Amino acid sequence: KRSLAAVLRAKRIGSVRLEAMPGGDLRLTLDGLTVPLEEHGTMLVRYRGASGTFPQFSAADVLGGLLPQDAVRDQIVFVGVTALGLRDAVTTPLDHRASGLEVHASVAASLLDGRFMQAPPWAHALVLLLTLLAGPGAAALVLWRGQAVGTLLSLALLVAAWLAVLGGSVAAGVYASPAQPTLAAGLSLLALTALRARHERRRAGAEMERREQTYRFAVRSLTALTETRDLATGHHARRTSAYAALLAERLRSSPRFREYLTAGRAAMIAQLAPLHDIGKVGVPD
């Protein structure tokens, strides 16, 4: 409102009309100049650059007579504060700490030269298309080049998209937010990372199970070997395994051994116990 009031007074515009468009947006007409507005009457600000794009003069220079005589001749001047402590700083696409005066100056500049920021329907369609492609594209890069390289390539493409949108917004006045494609790509990378981690855990578990089965088979084979040498020794080996399992289970209930005798170690003791007489296989009677 401040920018509009300043331009209306400076240009002495007498005809101001606000119209509702068929799509739900609004349109402001100033003596033939059409100002595109969004549904709630808001205007997309077309920033001309980072902080300092518009000339700024301190109050001390004005009061001290240090301002050049023609510095503000025939110009619209906004008077306000720029100090950060006064909380009149805003974040723009081109600067993370711009003063509110520069926002008003950017709006007034658009009203004066007729160059506005717009979000046409095709821009929304482009954002939707990029959002649909961002997730599968990021996943394809990871599957093609691996987790680390694929993630870096995806991040590089997202940074390039942000820079292209910012540059295109300033040059062409078309707004297409890359936030949704970025979110889609990020969620895809997170989901793919989680799935790969789950797959690796399953694969590691399957490999451990395979090794455990191989280990048990080897122990049973060696135990059976003692039975072929001496049936009594084979039966003794099996009883020793059962005794070792019972003793380990009782010792696990003691505070002294509970921390060391885990369930896995107790099972291993029971499995290894039959091998205590394996030497008999190669010792003559």
Short mmCIF file of C-alpha atoms in Angstrom, two decimals:
data_model
loop_
_atom_site.label_atom_id
_atom_site.label_comp_id
_atom_site.label_asym_id
_atom_site.label_seq_id
_atom_site.Cartn_x
_atom_site.Cartn_y
_atom_site.Cartn_z
CA LYS A 1 0.00 0.00 0.00
CA ARG A 2 2.82 2.39 0.80
CA SER A 3 4.45 1.85 -2.59
CA LEU A 4 1.14 2.12 -4.44
CA ALA A 5 0.21 5.34 -2.63
CA ALA A 6 3.60 6.85 -3.43
CA VAL A 7 3.34 5.99 -7.13
CA LEU A 8 -0.26 7.22 -7.35
CA ARG A 9 0.73 10.56 -5.87
CA ALA A 10 3.96 10.93 -7.85
CA LYS A 11 2.44 10.04 -11.23
CA ARG A 12 -0.90 11.68 -10.43
CA ILE A 13 -2.84 8.63 -11.48
CA GLY A 14 -6.56 9.25 -11.33
CA SER A 15 -8.06 5.98 -12.55
CA VAL A 16 -7.66 3.01 -10.24
CA ARG A 17 -9.75 -0.11 -10.78
CA LEU A 18 -9.63 -3.55 -9.15
CA GLU A 19 -11.17 -6.45 -11.09
CA ALA A 20 -11.71 -10.14 -10.38
CA MET A 21 -10.42 -12.47 -13.09
CA PRO A 22 -12.14 -15.74 -14.11
CA GLY A 23 -9.40 -17.92 -12.57
CA GLY A 24 -9.81 -16.34 -9.14
CA ASP A 25 -6.92 -13.89 -9.42
CA LEU A 26 -7.31 -10.13 -9.21
CA ARG A 27 -6.17 -7.43 -11.59
CA LEU A 28 -5.33 -3.85 -10.72
CA THR A 29 -5.55 -1.23 -13.46
CA LEU A 30 -3.84 2.16 -13.09
CA ASP A 31 -4.62 4.51 -15.98
CA GLY A 32 -4.30 1.65 -18.44
CA LEU A 33 -1.41 -0.10 -16.71
CA THR A 34 -2.40 -3.63 -15.67
CA VAL A 35 -0.90 -4.90 -12.42
CA PRO A 36 -1.23 -8.70 -12.01
CA LEU A 37 -2.33 -9.79 -8.56
CA GLU A 38 -2.88 -13.18 -7.00
CA GLU A 39 -6.04 -14.59 -5.49
CA HIS A 40 -5.82 -12.71 -2.19
CA GLY A 41 -4.75 -9.45 -3.77
CA THR A 42 -1.05 -10.01 -3.15
CA MET A 43 1.59 -8.98 -5.66
CA LEU A 44 4.71 -10.96 -6.50
CA VAL A 45 7.66 -8.65 -5.98
CA ARG A 46 10.16 -8.51 -8.80
CA TYR A 47 13.43 -7.79 -7.07
CA ARG A 48 16.04 -6.03 -9.18
CA GLY A 49 19.02 -7.34 -7.26
CA ALA A 50 20.53 -7.85 -3.85
CA SER A 51 20.65 -5.27 -1.07
CA GLY A 52 21.94 -1.92 -2.26
CA THR A 53 20.45 -2.04 -5.74
CA PHE A 54 18.62 1.21 -5.12
CA PRO A 55 20.57 4.29 -3.91
CA GLN A 56 20.41 4.82 -0.18
CA PHE A 57 21.26 7.96 1.78
CA SER A 58 21.69 8.21 5.51
CA ALA A 59 19.73 10.68 7.60
CA ALA A 60 23.02 12.14 8.84
CA ASP A 61 24.00 13.11 5.29
CA VAL A 62 20.62 14.70 4.68
CA LEU A 63 20.67 16.68 7.94
CA GLY A 64 24.30 17.61 7.49
CA GLY A 65 23.82 18.93 3.97
CA LEU A 66 26.15 16.34 2.49
CA LEU A 67 23.57 15.00 0.03
CA PRO A 68 24.22 16.02 -3.61
CA GLN A 69 21.74 18.62 -4.80
CA ASP A 70 20.27 16.53 -7.61
CA ALA A 71 20.48 13.16 -5.82
CA VAL A 72 16.72 12.74 -5.43
CA ARG A 73 15.40 15.20 -8.01
CA ASP A 74 12.32 13.82 -9.81
CA GLN A 75 12.60 10.58 -7.83
CA ILE A 76 10.25 8.79 -5.46
CA VAL A 77 11.91 8.70 -2.05
CA PHE A 78 11.00 6.31 0.76
CA VAL A 79 11.94 7.37 4.25
CA GLY A 80 12.50 4.66 6.81
CA VAL A 81 15.02 2.63 8.78
CA THR A 82 17.59 0.10 7.65
CA ALA A 83 19.23 -0.89 10.95
CA LEU A 84 18.90 -4.60 11.72
CA GLY A 85 18.12 -3.96 15.36
CA LEU A 86 14.91 -2.17 14.38
CA ARG A 87 13.53 -5.42 12.86
CA ASP A 88 12.75 -4.01 9.44
CA ALA A 89 14.82 -6.64 7.62
CA VAL A 90 13.29 -9.21 5.29
CA THR A 91 14.60 -12.22 3.39
CA THR A 92 14.35 -12.06 -0.40
CA PRO A 93 15.33 -14.62 -3.07
CA LEU A 94 18.44 -12.55 -3.79
CA ASP A 95 19.44 -11.46 -0.30
CA HIS A 96 18.93 -12.98 3.12
CA ARG A 97 18.96 -9.60 4.84
CA ALA A 98 17.36 -6.78 2.90
CA SER A 99 15.63 -3.76 4.38
CA GLY A 100 11.91 -3.19 4.12
CA LEU A 101 12.60 0.03 2.20
CA GLU A 102 14.07 -2.00 -0.67
CA VAL A 103 10.89 -4.04 -0.88
CA HIS A 104 8.86 -0.84 -1.23
CA ALA A 105 11.34 0.47 -3.80
CA SER A 106 11.11 -2.77 -5.82
CA VAL A 107 7.31 -2.60 -5.87
CA ALA A 108 7.37 1.06 -6.88
CA ALA A 109 9.89 0.31 -9.65
CA SER A 110 7.56 -2.34 -11.07
CA LEU A 111 4.62 0.04 -10.97
CA LEU A 112 6.66 2.67 -12.78
CA ASP A 113 8.21 0.56 -15.56
CA GLY A 114 5.42 -2.01 -15.92
CA ARG A 115 7.70 -5.01 -15.36
CA PHE A 116 6.04 -7.42 -12.95
CA MET A 117 6.64 -10.88 -11.59
CA GLN A 118 4.00 -13.36 -12.70
CA ALA A 119 3.22 -17.04 -12.17
CA PRO A 120 1.41 -18.08 -15.38
CA PRO A 121 -0.38 -21.44 -15.63
CA TRP A 122 2.42 -22.97 -17.69
CA ALA A 123 4.85 -22.18 -14.85
CA HIS A 124 2.69 -24.18 -12.45
CA ALA A 125 2.59 -27.03 -14.99
CA LEU A 126 6.38 -26.87 -15.31
CA VAL A 127 6.81 -27.07 -11.54
CA LEU A 128 4.44 -30.06 -11.42
CA LEU A 129 6.36 -31.81 -14.21
CA LEU A 130 9.71 -31.17 -12.52
CA THR A 131 8.29 -32.42 -9.22
CA LEU A 132 7.18 -35.67 -10.86
CA LEU A 133 10.57 -36.13 -12.54
CA ALA A 134 12.78 -35.04 -9.63
CA GLY A 135 12.14 -38.07 -7.43
CA PRO A 136 12.69 -40.80 -10.07
CA GLY A 137 15.57 -38.79 -11.55
CA ALA A 138 17.43 -38.62 -8.24
CA ALA A 139 16.81 -42.32 -7.64
CA ALA A 140 18.08 -43.16 -11.15
CA LEU A 141 21.29 -41.21 -10.55
CA VAL A 142 21.91 -43.07 -7.30
CA LEU A 143 21.26 -46.45 -8.92
CA TRP A 144 23.47 -45.52 -11.88
CA ARG A 145 26.46 -43.98 -10.11
CA GLY A 146 26.15 -45.24 -6.57
CA GLN A 147 24.95 -43.66 -3.34
CA ALA A 148 27.66 -41.04 -2.84
CA VAL A 149 28.19 -39.92 -6.45
CA GLY A 150 24.48 -40.08 -7.28
CA THR A 151 23.59 -37.92 -4.28
CA LEU A 152 26.25 -35.35 -5.21
CA LEU A 153 24.97 -35.23 -8.80
CA SER A 154 21.40 -34.77 -7.56
CA LEU A 155 22.45 -31.93 -5.26
CA ALA A 156 24.38 -30.27 -8.09
CA LEU A 157 21.32 -30.41 -10.35
CA LEU A 158 19.12 -28.97 -7.61
CA VAL A 159 21.54 -26.09 -7.03
CA ALA A 160 21.62 -25.43 -10.78
CA ALA A 161 17.81 -25.41 -10.83
CA TRP A 162 17.67 -22.87 -7.99
CA LEU A 163 20.19 -20.62 -9.71
CA ALA A 164 18.33 -20.91 -13.02
CA VAL A 165 15.01 -20.03 -11.39
CA LEU A 166 16.49 -17.03 -9.59
CA GLY A 167 18.19 -15.79 -12.73
CA GLY A 168 15.11 -16.42 -14.87
CA SER A 169 12.87 -14.67 -12.39
CA VAL A 170 14.93 -11.49 -12.61
CA ALA A 171 15.34 -11.65 -16.38
CA ALA A 172 11.91 -12.83 -17.54
CA GLY A 173 9.68 -11.93 -14.60
CA VAL A 174 8.30 -15.49 -14.37
CA TYR A 175 8.09 -17.15 -10.99
CA ALA A 176 8.39 -20.93 -10.77
CA SER A 177 9.38 -22.20 -7.34
CA PRO A 178 11.91 -25.06 -7.26
CA ALA A 179 10.94 -25.89 -3.68
CA GLN A 180 8.58 -28.72 -4.61
CA PRO A 181 11.04 -30.49 -6.99
CA THR A 182 13.73 -30.10 -4.34
CA LEU A 183 11.46 -31.64 -1.71
CA ALA A 184 10.55 -34.51 -4.06
CA ALA A 185 14.21 -35.22 -4.85
CA GLY A 186 15.15 -35.04 -1.16
CA LEU A 187 12.38 -37.44 -0.13
CA SER A 188 13.38 -39.81 -2.94
CA LEU A 189 17.01 -39.81 -1.80
CA LEU A 190 15.99 -40.39 1.81
CA ALA A 191 13.65 -43.23 0.85
CA LEU A 192 16.25 -44.83 -1.39
CA THR A 193 18.89 -44.55 1.33
CA ALA A 194 16.54 -46.18 3.83
CA LEU A 195 15.69 -48.99 1.40
CA ARG A 196 19.36 -49.61 0.62
CA ALA A 197 20.20 -49.68 4.33
CA ARG A 198 17.36 -52.13 4.95
CA HIS A 199 18.54 -54.29 2.07
CA GLU A 200 22.10 -54.27 3.38
CA ARG A 201 20.90 -55.26 6.85
CA ARG A 202 18.89 -58.12 5.41
CA ARG A 203 21.82 -59.22 3.27
CA ALA A 204 24.17 -59.05 6.25
CA GLY A 205 21.68 -61.04 8.34
CA ALA A 206 21.33 -63.65 5.60
CA GLU A 207 25.12 -63.90 5.30
CA MET A 208 25.47 -64.36 9.06
CA GLU A 209 22.77 -67.02 9.00
CA ARG A 210 24.55 -68.80 6.16
CA ARG A 211 27.84 -68.73 8.04
CA GLU A 212 26.11 -69.95 11.19
CA GLN A 213 24.57 -72.84 9.30
CA THR A 214 27.95 -73.69 7.77
CA TYR A 215 29.54 -73.54 11.21
CA ARG A 216 26.88 -75.79 12.76
CA PHE A 217 27.22 -78.24 9.90
CA ALA A 218 30.99 -78.38 10.41
CA VAL A 219 30.57 -79.03 14.14
CA ARG A 220 27.97 -81.75 13.51
CA SER A 221 30.23 -83.31 10.92
CA LEU A 222 33.17 -83.42 13.33
CA THR A 223 30.93 -84.81 16.07
CA ALA A 224 29.72 -87.51 13.69
CA LEU A 225 33.37 -88.27 12.90
CA THR A 226 34.02 -89.05 16.54
CA GLU A 227 31.03 -91.40 16.51
CA THR A 228 32.50 -93.32 13.58
CA ARG A 229 35.72 -93.73 15.57
CA ASP A 230 34.06 -94.68 18.83
CA LEU A 231 30.28 -94.81 19.38
CA ALA A 232 30.65 -94.34 23.12
CA THR A 233 32.77 -91.24 22.56
CA GLY A 234 30.10 -89.89 20.21
CA HIS A 235 27.35 -90.35 22.78
CA HIS A 236 29.59 -88.80 25.43
CA ALA A 237 30.15 -85.79 23.17
CA ARG A 238 26.43 -85.23 22.79
CA ARG A 239 25.88 -85.49 26.55
CA THR A 240 28.71 -83.06 27.11
CA SER A 241 26.99 -80.58 24.81
CA ALA A 242 23.76 -80.86 26.82
CA TYR A 243 25.63 -80.48 30.13
CA ALA A 244 27.50 -77.43 28.80
CA ALA A 245 24.20 -75.84 27.73
CA LEU A 246 22.68 -76.42 31.18
CA LEU A 247 25.72 -75.07 33.01
CA ALA A 248 25.95 -71.99 30.79
CA GLU A 249 22.26 -71.26 31.30
CA ARG A 250 22.61 -71.49 35.10
CA LEU A 251 25.74 -69.32 35.08
CA ARG A 252 23.91 -66.67 33.04
CA SER A 253 21.61 -66.10 36.01
CA SER A 254 24.59 -65.13 38.16
CA PRO A 255 25.52 -61.42 38.21
CA ARG A 256 29.17 -62.41 37.97
CA PHE A 257 28.78 -64.07 34.55
CA ARG A 258 25.62 -62.47 33.18
CA GLU A 259 27.44 -59.78 31.21
CA TYR A 260 29.92 -62.18 29.62
CA LEU A 261 27.69 -65.20 29.01
CA THR A 262 25.32 -63.80 26.44
CA ALA A 263 22.81 -66.02 24.70
CA GLY A 264 25.07 -66.27 21.66
CA ARG A 265 28.13 -67.27 23.70
CA ALA A 266 26.15 -69.86 25.67
CA ALA A 267 24.94 -71.41 22.42
CA MET A 268 28.50 -71.41 21.05
CA ILE A 269 29.81 -73.20 24.16
CA ALA A 270 27.14 -75.87 23.73
CA GLN A 271 28.05 -76.28 20.07
CA LEU A 272 31.82 -76.47 20.69
CA ALA A 273 31.63 -78.80 23.69
CA PRO A 274 31.42 -82.01 21.58
CA LEU A 275 34.78 -81.20 20.01
CA HIS A 276 36.75 -81.68 23.23
CA ASP A 277 37.41 -85.33 22.26
CA ILE A 278 38.00 -84.72 18.56
CA GLY A 279 41.66 -85.68 19.06
CA LYS A 280 40.65 -89.28 19.68
CA VAL A 281 39.91 -89.62 15.98
CA GLY A 282 43.61 -89.62 15.15
CA VAL A 283 45.02 -91.28 18.30
CA PRO A 284 45.44 -95.08 18.19
CA ASP A 285 43.70 -97.12 20.89
#
